[in-house]
XYZ file of C-alpha atoms in Angstrom:
638
model
C -52.099 -36.190 37.152
C -52.658 -32.551 37.972
C -48.880 -32.373 38.741
C -47.945 -33.892 35.268
C -50.344 -31.493 33.427
C -48.833 -28.618 35.520
C -45.424 -29.740 34.369
C -46.518 -29.919 30.800
C -48.007 -26.472 30.886
C -44.829 -24.933 32.544
C -42.631 -26.529 29.935
C -44.984 -25.293 27.163
C -44.897 -21.769 28.413
C -41.216 -21.923 28.676
C -40.873 -22.906 25.079
C -43.353 -20.337 23.869
C -41.420 -17.714 25.798
C -38.148 -18.868 24.423
C -39.359 -18.879 20.817
C -41.052 -15.408 21.139
C -37.776 -14.169 22.806
C -35.529 -15.406 19.969
C -37.993 -13.985 17.380
C -38.000 -10.489 19.000
C -34.136 -10.554 19.506
C -33.620 -11.479 16.025
C -36.069 -8.616 14.806
C -34.898 -6.100 17.058
C -31.104 -7.117 17.233
C -30.701 -6.545 13.471
C -30.834 -2.876 14.056
C -28.231 -3.194 16.878
C -24.649 -3.218 16.244
C -21.429 -3.468 18.417
C -18.150 -3.414 16.757
C -15.835 -5.022 19.197
C -12.713 -5.136 16.944
C -9.473 -3.340 17.947
C -9.460 -1.001 14.879
C -13.295 -0.681 14.277
C -12.997 -2.867 11.216
C -16.714 -3.105 10.683
C -17.609 0.617 11.313
C -17.809 2.798 8.348
C -15.986 5.997 8.220
C -17.742 9.354 8.304
C -16.592 9.834 4.713
C -18.245 6.745 3.550
C -21.432 7.609 5.480
C -21.429 11.033 3.524
C -21.073 9.206 0.245
C -23.975 6.948 1.271
C -26.293 9.839 2.154
C -25.630 11.531 -1.166
C -26.711 8.319 -3.092
C -30.116 9.381 -4.922
C -30.801 6.341 -7.007
C -30.794 2.560 -6.511
C -27.590 0.951 -6.454
C -26.800 -2.795 -6.476
C -23.655 -4.280 -5.007
C -22.979 -7.720 -6.724
C -20.394 -9.573 -4.668
C -19.127 -12.494 -6.627
C -17.318 -15.129 -4.683
C -16.800 -18.725 -6.015
C -17.242 -20.501 -2.650
C -17.359 -23.882 -4.292
C -14.253 -23.316 -6.225
C -12.541 -22.105 -3.061
C -13.580 -25.233 -1.276
C -12.402 -27.458 -4.018
C -9.216 -25.685 -4.715
C -5.740 -25.682 -3.196
C -5.272 -25.026 0.522
C -4.130 -21.283 -0.127
C -7.627 -20.526 -1.626
C -9.507 -21.559 1.530
C -8.077 -18.658 3.372
C -10.210 -16.375 1.262
C -13.110 -17.766 2.878
C -12.530 -15.633 6.156
C -11.789 -12.432 4.044
C -15.011 -13.087 2.017
C -17.068 -13.050 5.280
C -15.420 -9.849 6.366
C -16.208 -8.158 2.953
C -19.755 -9.436 2.985
C -20.398 -8.036 6.481
C -18.738 -4.715 5.472
C -21.009 -4.426 2.469
C -24.154 -5.229 4.584
C -23.296 -2.102 6.462
C -23.498 -0.064 3.424
C -26.814 -1.810 2.710
C -28.196 -1.093 6.212
C -27.169 2.582 6.223
C -28.539 3.365 2.813
C -32.155 3.260 3.848
C -32.905 0.867 0.914
C -31.159 2.523 -1.874
C -28.112 0.187 -1.672
C -28.717 -3.576 -2.060
C -26.280 -6.420 -1.776
C -26.439 -9.391 -3.758
C -24.013 -12.372 -2.915
C -23.555 -14.546 -5.933
C -21.657 -17.895 -6.389
C -20.902 -17.971 -10.096
C -20.857 -21.601 -10.981
C -19.356 -22.755 -14.608
C -21.733 -22.341 -17.431
C -24.283 -20.312 -15.736
C -25.657 -16.887 -16.481
C -23.958 -15.609 -13.270
C -20.531 -16.606 -14.528
C -21.228 -14.759 -17.767
C -22.294 -11.636 -15.915
C -19.159 -11.744 -13.773
C -17.033 -11.990 -17.010
C -18.958 -9.119 -18.523
C -18.386 -6.924 -15.580
C -14.578 -7.376 -16.052
C -14.066 -9.656 -12.885
C -10.827 -11.702 -13.118
C -11.408 -15.412 -13.576
C -8.887 -18.079 -12.485
C -9.243 -21.629 -13.515
C -9.159 -24.222 -10.707
C -9.778 -27.597 -12.396
C -13.314 -27.657 -13.590
C -14.196 -24.691 -11.525
C -13.573 -21.016 -12.018
C -12.672 -18.748 -9.021
C -14.044 -15.238 -8.723
C -13.782 -12.795 -6.063
C -14.760 -9.444 -7.227
C -17.561 -6.830 -6.803
C -19.671 -5.069 -9.463
C -21.459 -1.781 -8.693
C -24.433 -1.137 -10.816
C -26.710 1.748 -10.698
C -30.436 2.091 -11.939
C -29.228 4.336 -14.890
C -26.835 1.755 -16.231
C -23.498 2.968 -14.644
C -21.106 0.206 -13.765
C -17.981 0.144 -11.854
C -16.007 -3.111 -10.977
C -13.430 -4.150 -8.421
C -12.086 -7.116 -10.563
C -10.470 -8.991 -7.704
C -10.507 -8.593 -3.942
C -7.349 -9.727 -2.267
C -6.560 -9.683 1.416
C -3.425 -7.716 0.509
C -5.443 -4.823 -0.184
C -7.822 -5.116 2.917
C -6.838 -1.704 4.245
C -8.122 0.016 1.180
C -11.365 -2.099 0.808
C -13.587 0.639 2.152
C -12.140 3.358 0.010
C -12.217 1.202 -3.134
C -16.062 0.284 -2.541
C -16.763 3.902 -1.605
C -14.951 5.275 -4.521
C -16.884 2.959 -6.969
C -20.065 3.925 -5.506
C -19.103 7.646 -5.578
C -17.818 7.617 -9.184
C -20.923 5.487 -10.578
C -23.488 7.890 -8.845
C -21.672 11.179 -9.506
C -22.524 12.679 -12.865
C -19.989 15.510 -12.948
C -16.436 14.559 -12.414
C -13.487 16.570 -11.491
C -10.937 17.459 -14.205
C -7.402 16.409 -13.638
C -4.757 17.701 -15.930
C -1.483 15.666 -16.478
C 1.618 17.064 -17.839
C 4.396 14.490 -17.970
C 7.566 13.558 -19.391
C 7.025 9.775 -19.751
C 3.835 8.686 -21.496
C 1.891 7.567 -18.377
C -1.433 7.793 -20.104
C -0.498 5.325 -22.675
C -1.829 5.355 -26.399
C -5.501 5.304 -27.045
C -5.927 3.191 -30.183
C -8.321 0.543 -31.488
C -7.601 -3.187 -31.140
C -7.022 -3.672 -34.705
C -4.287 -0.971 -34.776
C -2.805 -2.258 -31.639
C -2.605 -5.840 -33.139
C -1.025 -4.462 -36.421
C 1.683 -2.851 -34.384
C 2.376 -5.960 -32.294
C 2.631 -8.008 -35.650
C 5.193 -5.404 -36.804
C 7.114 -6.031 -33.458
C 6.160 -2.719 -32.038
C 4.814 -2.599 -28.671
C 2.402 0.592 -28.011
C 3.136 2.054 -24.395
C 0.821 0.805 -21.896
C -0.733 3.279 -19.354
C 0.548 3.303 -15.847
C -1.816 1.731 -13.256
C -1.894 5.085 -11.716
C -3.551 6.535 -14.951
C -6.205 3.640 -14.944
C -7.070 4.390 -11.157
C -7.365 8.288 -11.995
C -9.730 7.584 -15.038
C -11.937 5.458 -12.894
C -12.807 8.635 -10.683
C -11.695 11.851 -12.654
C -11.919 13.180 -16.052
C -8.212 13.048 -17.338
C -7.052 15.944 -19.550
C -3.621 15.357 -21.182
C -1.564 18.649 -21.113
C 0.864 19.122 -24.036
C 4.560 19.481 -23.245
C 4.528 22.811 -25.189
C 1.342 24.233 -23.699
C 1.217 28.100 -23.608
C -1.732 28.191 -21.267
C -3.261 25.728 -18.834
C -7.124 26.115 -17.994
C -10.172 24.335 -17.493
C -8.884 21.739 -14.970
C -9.514 21.450 -11.218
C -5.962 20.351 -10.469
C -2.558 19.918 -12.360
C -0.228 16.819 -12.004
C 3.198 17.475 -13.319
C 5.230 14.166 -13.446
C 8.893 14.262 -14.475
C 8.904 17.437 -16.415
C 11.701 16.288 -18.923
C 12.346 16.859 -22.643
C 10.068 19.810 -22.862
C 10.373 21.557 -26.357
C 10.544 25.083 -24.677
C 10.976 24.575 -20.912
C 10.543 28.337 -20.058
C 7.314 28.516 -21.917
C 5.979 25.400 -20.361
C 7.113 26.594 -16.888
C 5.591 30.033 -17.560
C 2.139 28.207 -18.334
C 2.496 26.239 -15.092
C 3.389 29.406 -13.209
C 0.390 31.396 -14.516
C -1.943 28.329 -13.717
C -0.761 28.577 -10.100
C -1.033 32.451 -10.042
C -4.706 32.143 -11.053
C -5.414 29.961 -8.033
C -4.643 26.500 -9.576
C -3.574 23.588 -7.432
C -0.491 21.739 -8.336
C 1.132 18.358 -7.422
C 4.577 17.919 -8.757
C 6.942 14.712 -8.993
C 10.546 15.534 -9.750
C 13.453 13.127 -9.535
C 17.287 13.384 -9.551
C 17.369 9.843 -11.151
C 14.342 8.423 -12.609
C 14.816 4.657 -13.060
C 11.787 4.030 -15.329
C 12.863 6.911 -17.657
C 14.254 4.761 -20.636
C 14.404 7.697 -23.174
C 18.033 8.519 -22.102
C 19.945 6.037 -20.018
C 22.486 8.698 -18.817
C 20.386 11.822 -17.991
C 17.374 10.701 -16.139
C 16.916 13.711 -14.111
C 14.063 16.229 -13.967
C 13.464 19.410 -11.712
C 11.135 22.309 -11.369
C 13.593 24.553 -9.445
C 13.107 27.424 -11.754
C 9.588 27.592 -10.145
C 9.853 25.816 -6.885
C 12.900 27.881 -5.676
C 10.650 30.972 -5.855
C 7.672 29.184 -4.031
C 9.527 27.780 -1.068
C 11.483 24.486 -1.879
C 14.402 23.266 -4.047
C 15.508 19.824 -4.989
C 19.290 19.173 -4.657
C 20.830 18.328 -7.983
C 22.794 15.206 -8.610
C 22.178 13.686 -5.179
C 19.669 11.273 -3.768
C 18.618 10.677 -0.123
C 19.418 7.378 1.654
C 18.635 6.191 5.203
C 19.809 2.841 6.762
C 16.892 2.729 9.026
C 14.337 2.676 6.025
C 16.480 0.884 3.467
C 14.815 -2.242 1.995
C 16.284 -5.533 1.025
C 16.120 -6.656 -2.594
C 16.732 -10.075 -4.121
C 19.645 -10.045 -6.548
C 19.155 -13.438 -8.178
C 16.510 -16.137 -7.499
C 17.555 -18.443 -4.812
C 20.175 -16.024 -3.532
C 19.917 -14.096 -0.213
C 18.861 -10.480 -0.495
C 20.964 -7.488 0.035
C 20.297 -4.037 1.646
C 19.712 -1.484 -1.220
C 20.085 1.937 0.136
C 18.346 3.915 -2.709
C 15.199 1.914 -2.096
C 13.446 3.176 1.122
C 10.275 2.257 2.789
C 9.401 5.227 4.911
C 7.289 4.181 7.922
C 4.667 6.078 10.151
C 7.607 7.630 12.060
C 8.768 9.595 8.967
C 5.389 10.939 7.973
C 3.277 14.020 9.194
C 0.448 12.379 11.136
C -1.281 15.685 11.606
C -1.844 16.069 7.881
C -4.933 14.207 6.421
C -2.807 13.256 3.266
C -0.234 11.149 5.265
C -2.209 10.627 8.554
C -3.188 7.088 7.827
C -0.243 5.708 5.672
C 1.626 2.784 6.955
C 4.561 2.801 4.409
C 5.605 4.792 1.360
C 8.374 3.560 -0.940
C 10.927 5.742 -2.816
C 13.656 4.710 -5.175
C 16.582 7.236 -5.802
C 14.554 9.822 -4.297
C 15.910 13.468 -4.094
C 15.972 15.843 -1.190
C 13.978 19.036 -0.883
C 15.529 22.139 0.759
C 12.406 24.009 2.299
C 12.682 27.747 2.618
C 9.216 29.366 2.258
C 9.080 32.991 1.528
C 6.971 35.348 3.439
C 3.318 34.657 3.240
C 3.779 30.971 2.412
C 3.296 28.099 4.902
C 5.484 25.025 4.486
C 4.665 21.544 5.962
C 6.827 18.384 5.711
C 4.773 15.380 4.506
C 7.429 12.718 4.332
C 11.167 12.729 5.600
C 13.930 10.353 6.432
C 15.072 9.836 9.953
C 17.771 12.111 11.541
C 20.422 9.812 10.273
C 19.552 10.135 6.656
C 21.974 11.753 4.296
C 22.801 12.302 0.735
C 24.625 10.289 -1.663
C 26.296 12.140 -4.553
C 24.904 10.911 -7.761
C 27.069 10.633 -10.984
C 25.103 8.839 -13.663
C 28.257 8.134 -15.610
C 29.230 5.769 -12.757
C 26.237 3.784 -13.471
C 27.491 2.624 -16.755
C 24.733 3.356 -19.267
C 21.926 2.938 -16.835
C 23.270 -0.171 -15.041
C 22.634 0.337 -11.355
C 25.568 -1.139 -9.199
C 25.231 -3.549 -6.274
C 23.964 -2.429 -2.964
C 27.334 -2.748 -1.498
C 28.542 0.024 -3.380
C 26.131 2.479 -1.827
C 26.694 1.060 1.644
C 30.452 1.699 1.400
C 29.815 5.205 0.324
C 27.288 6.174 2.715
C 27.871 8.385 5.908
C 25.086 8.778 8.433
C 23.787 12.458 8.704
C 22.311 14.536 11.508
C 19.121 15.949 10.179
C 16.103 14.476 8.391
C 15.961 14.915 4.535
C 12.562 16.133 3.304
C 11.095 13.817 0.588
C 7.694 15.521 0.263
C 6.336 18.746 1.312
C 3.320 20.913 1.070
C 3.352 24.795 0.370
C 0.247 26.779 0.916
C -0.019 30.585 0.432
C -0.268 33.415 -2.059
C 2.851 32.670 -4.179
C 4.857 35.161 -6.189
C 5.484 34.574 -9.695
C 8.628 33.127 -10.979
C 8.397 35.335 -13.950
C 7.802 38.844 -12.569
C 9.112 40.447 -15.682
C 7.046 38.239 -17.920
C 8.341 35.674 -20.612
C 10.241 36.654 -23.703
C 9.248 34.544 -26.656
C 9.729 34.701 -30.455
C 6.698 35.004 -32.789
C 7.360 33.427 -36.132
C 5.519 34.975 -38.915
C 6.401 32.622 -41.768
C 10.131 32.914 -41.665
C 13.065 33.722 -39.426
C 13.424 37.112 -40.910
C 9.980 38.309 -40.092
C 10.057 36.653 -36.544
C 9.902 39.252 -33.651
C 10.737 39.050 -29.912
C 7.834 39.782 -27.638
C 7.386 39.957 -23.969
C 4.233 38.037 -22.568
C 3.087 39.508 -19.384
C 1.427 37.559 -16.636
C 0.242 37.866 -12.996
C 3.101 38.615 -10.580
C 1.294 37.140 -7.595
C -1.389 34.626 -7.000
C -5.118 35.901 -7.103
C -5.882 33.880 -3.932
C -4.211 31.368 -1.452
C -3.540 28.123 -3.172
C -1.529 24.794 -2.569
C 1.545 23.145 -4.119
C 2.563 19.697 -3.092
C 5.996 18.360 -4.241
C 7.428 14.797 -4.043
C 11.077 14.257 -4.907
C 10.559 11.002 -6.689
C 8.895 9.727 -9.818
C 9.368 6.180 -9.580
C 7.253 6.061 -6.558
C 3.987 6.207 -8.681
C 5.129 3.829 -11.252
C 4.041 0.068 -11.349
C 7.871 -0.826 -10.837
C 7.869 0.625 -7.253
C 4.164 1.019 -6.319
C 2.965 -2.425 -7.131
C 4.294 -6.031 -6.811
C 3.228 -9.153 -8.333
C 1.145 -11.917 -6.827
C -0.356 -15.084 -7.931
C -3.607 -13.053 -8.875
C -1.743 -10.224 -10.567
C -0.425 -6.820 -9.320
C -1.266 -5.287 -5.880
C 0.047 -2.204 -3.972
C 3.270 -2.816 -2.275
C 2.929 0.229 -0.055
C 0.618 3.316 0.256
C 2.226 5.347 -2.623
C -0.894 5.514 -4.800
C -3.143 6.070 -1.800
C -0.862 9.119 -0.784
C -1.291 10.628 -4.230
C -5.123 9.999 -4.384
C -5.327 11.497 -0.793
C -3.551 14.521 -2.089
C -5.906 14.907 -5.143
C -8.974 14.542 -3.087
C -7.601 16.987 -0.356
C -7.068 19.661 -3.073
C -10.181 19.050 -5.116
C -12.363 19.027 -2.030
C -13.498 15.387 -2.190
C -13.114 14.944 1.488
C -15.665 12.271 1.764
C -13.437 9.969 -0.360
C -10.402 10.996 1.470
C -11.860 10.249 4.796
C -12.943 6.724 3.571
C -9.328 6.050 2.758
C -7.866 3.254 5.136
C -9.047 0.585 7.577
C -7.010 -1.324 10.118
C -5.441 -4.857 9.505
C -8.115 -7.734 9.219
C -5.391 -10.284 10.227
C -3.811 -9.750 13.612
C -0.230 -11.094 13.786
C 1.273 -12.681 16.954
C 3.632 -9.812 17.526
C 5.437 -11.479 20.576
C 6.098 -14.504 18.497
C 7.283 -12.513 15.503
C 9.575 -10.488 17.704
C 11.186 -13.556 19.131
C 11.679 -15.044 15.642
C 13.126 -11.762 14.302
C 15.525 -11.647 17.213
C 16.628 -15.180 16.822
C 17.093 -14.653 13.123
C 19.152 -11.611 13.565
C 21.459 -13.508 15.961
C 21.556 -16.275 13.439
C 22.265 -13.865 10.631
C 25.162 -12.472 12.548
C 26.665 -15.816 13.522
C 26.313 -17.038 9.934
C 28.056 -13.969 8.713
C 30.888 -14.473 11.164
C 31.420 -18.123 10.090
C 31.345 -17.249 6.339
C 33.948 -14.619 6.991
C 36.095 -17.022 8.854
C 35.626 -19.586 6.040
C 36.488 -17.101 3.389
C 39.707 -16.096 5.366
C 40.836 -19.586 5.768
C 40.317 -20.395 2.095
C 42.475 -17.493 1.115
C 45.387 -18.653 3.522
C 45.017 -22.239 2.171
C 45.155 -21.108 -1.350
C 48.246 -18.934 -0.645
C 50.013 -21.956 1.063
C 49.157 -24.268 -1.668
C 50.531 -21.724 -4.245
C 53.849 -21.777 -2.436
C 54.383 -25.494 -2.337
C 57.597 -26.722 -3.840
C 59.469 -30.003 -3.893
C 61.704 -28.912 -1.201
C 58.932 -27.656 1.334
C 56.019 -29.816 -0.031
C 56.271 -32.266 3.181
C 56.164 -29.477 5.660
C 53.517 -27.389 3.939
C 51.257 -30.254 3.428
C 51.410 -31.031 7.201
C 50.458 -27.319 7.899
C 47.662 -27.378 5.175
C 46.164 -30.585 6.883
C 46.448 -28.893 10.275
C 44.617 -25.848 8.877
C 41.975 -27.980 7.282
C 41.337 -29.810 10.481
C 41.244 -26.588 12.461
C 38.781 -25.149 9.969
C 36.615 -28.163 9.989
C 36.579 -27.943 13.799
C 35.460 -24.296 13.614
C 32.729 -25.292 11.117
C 31.364 -27.973 13.399
C 31.463 -25.585 16.426
C 29.595 -22.887 14.408
C 26.939 -25.438 12.912
C 26.429 -26.404 16.718
C 25.905 -22.912 17.842
C 23.498 -22.327 14.810
C 21.606 -25.541 15.922
C 21.600 -24.218 19.541
C 20.104 -20.799 18.372
C 17.252 -22.486 16.353
C 16.552 -24.803 19.236
C 16.287 -21.943 21.703
C 14.055 -19.980 19.319
C 11.752 -22.993 18.947
C 11.744 -23.648 22.782
C 10.750 -19.997 23.373
C 7.902 -20.095 20.837
C 6.611 -23.404 21.996
C 6.768 -22.197 25.689
C 4.671 -19.093 24.686
C 2.247 -21.258 22.618
C 1.847 -23.760 25.609
C 1.210 -20.784 28.047
C -1.504 -19.407 25.567
C -3.151 -22.721 25.189
C -3.111 -23.250 29.115
C -4.729 -19.728 29.533
C -7.471 -20.623 26.926
C -8.086 -23.927 28.609
C -8.216 -22.656 32.210
C -9.271 -19.085 32.268
C -12.775 -19.464 30.780
C -13.653 -22.630 32.720
C -12.344 -20.983 35.791
C -14.477 -17.939 35.332
C -17.592 -20.286 34.683
C -16.893 -22.203 37.792
C -16.322 -19.034 39.802
C -19.859 -17.595 38.570
C -21.410 -21.025 39.305
C -19.846 -21.071 42.857
C -21.356 -17.447 43.375
C -24.727 -18.550 42.172
C -24.734 -21.609 44.296
C -23.654 -19.707 47.381
C -26.501 -17.006 46.715
C -29.146 -19.755 46.204
C -27.978 -21.755 49.305
C -28.121 -18.536 51.511
C -31.713 -17.758 50.098
C -32.807 -21.424 50.658
C -31.454 -21.332 54.294
C -33.077 -17.910 54.992
C -36.464 -19.255 53.601
C -36.186 -22.344 55.982
C -35.684 -20.269 58.892
C -38.653 -18.132 57.981
C -40.864 -21.149 57.454
C -39.787 -22.694 60.727
């Protein structure tokens, strides 16, 4: 009886100790963190931590995720569950580090509920999935009524999720915004008008210009100031963006205003282009440059030529259902072509250019030049004659491939100039002052600064299309998402020059999904072999078809019998070649499949044997240790 009672007490004490240990571990463990992911996906950057420390009012992060709709919806929606868990855990880090000022609310907006109405009011995107509605967005709400929303969180933008959340918190809690001036040839800001006037124009068949997505992103963080094309002075802004400076009423006067803005210490980001595809004002002349200023400051864009590089050329789809073709003017520059030491481009993975120009960098004394983005050493120029394009019609990619010759040195696509610049108008600017009529007009010289008051920075990109929706974004089932880091590069540059280093350091995170690189490499290698084989077979088929057509065209009554025999012989030979080629393609596909299956089996075998082997090994060590202790105890007892 005593032994049973002792066992009962022992088991009770063990249970009590276990419950206490779990409670203590749960309480204490909440403050302990260990990010074991390869790229520290759950660790907030120093820039984000600075933004969190600067929060001085209660902020609520409302994460709307329709989990029920995701479970009931199609299979592709269920992949969002893992991404939702990642976003939720990342937002909990914001909540934990804020000291109580940031609170996270996770909401499942079911149909016909107040939560669903709130999600719609915040501007979150809603997608109908049968009777359910699918939401996956974030609303940032402050105590003073400021609201910022991320309408839809997609895994395609996973690398930017920390930046987007941090910028939403920063913009909603910061009362004074930086002023960004925009001087542009195309109307990137759109037309501000009432819904009534917009509907009236649409009824008349007129479509008012919509703002570029770039403009919408800038408005969420900065105060945008539209600079007129005929501006005589530029002041009262923190940074100036010049995008495609074309069709200026008086280019000299506008360039003089830009020049004097820089001379007074202003910071400038310029986008110029030898051939801007999205410029629809003039289908022939789509070029713009600022060589009048840039040549004096340290760089100059080559006219009537665009940069190309086989290494970075992307493939485009000509028609739906047809195989893509390499299009040299469209380049996706990877990390190898970027300056990893400059914070603007350090974290970028790809930047896309379309008909980009080349910059010849030759900084004067006192000016430091840094290359931000460039082609590989085999990049070269293609001479650009817009009349060859036929009123804006861009030729097939094969035309560019035939004309392209590899070069021997990189072509600069973006550069950064820093220093005390000299004025491009050392003698001032001559302009006419009109006093009512041409007879009373007088010519006057307007003097300005001949040298910058202080050191400043000018950043130049040789492409305008790179920041347009056409290149910077691509369509998906849930709307547009960035196709590359084009907009991120620009936002980095603005934040770098305006001093918002906290946001800039919160720019990018690593990949949430980790691909099977070995399997992908095997598939790519096999596909390349298959593609070469298919191309060779198609070439043979085309050659035989030409020969057959020639032979059939030369058939007459006299030689019909002989030639028909030759045609039949050729056909049999062609059929034999086709069968052999198809057999080779099947062998290649089988080899690829067997390689992948072999690696998968090895991985499964490792997963199934390594962990149990380790456990058995540890169990064996424990058994041997206990056996030795038991034997030692018996010896001592005897």
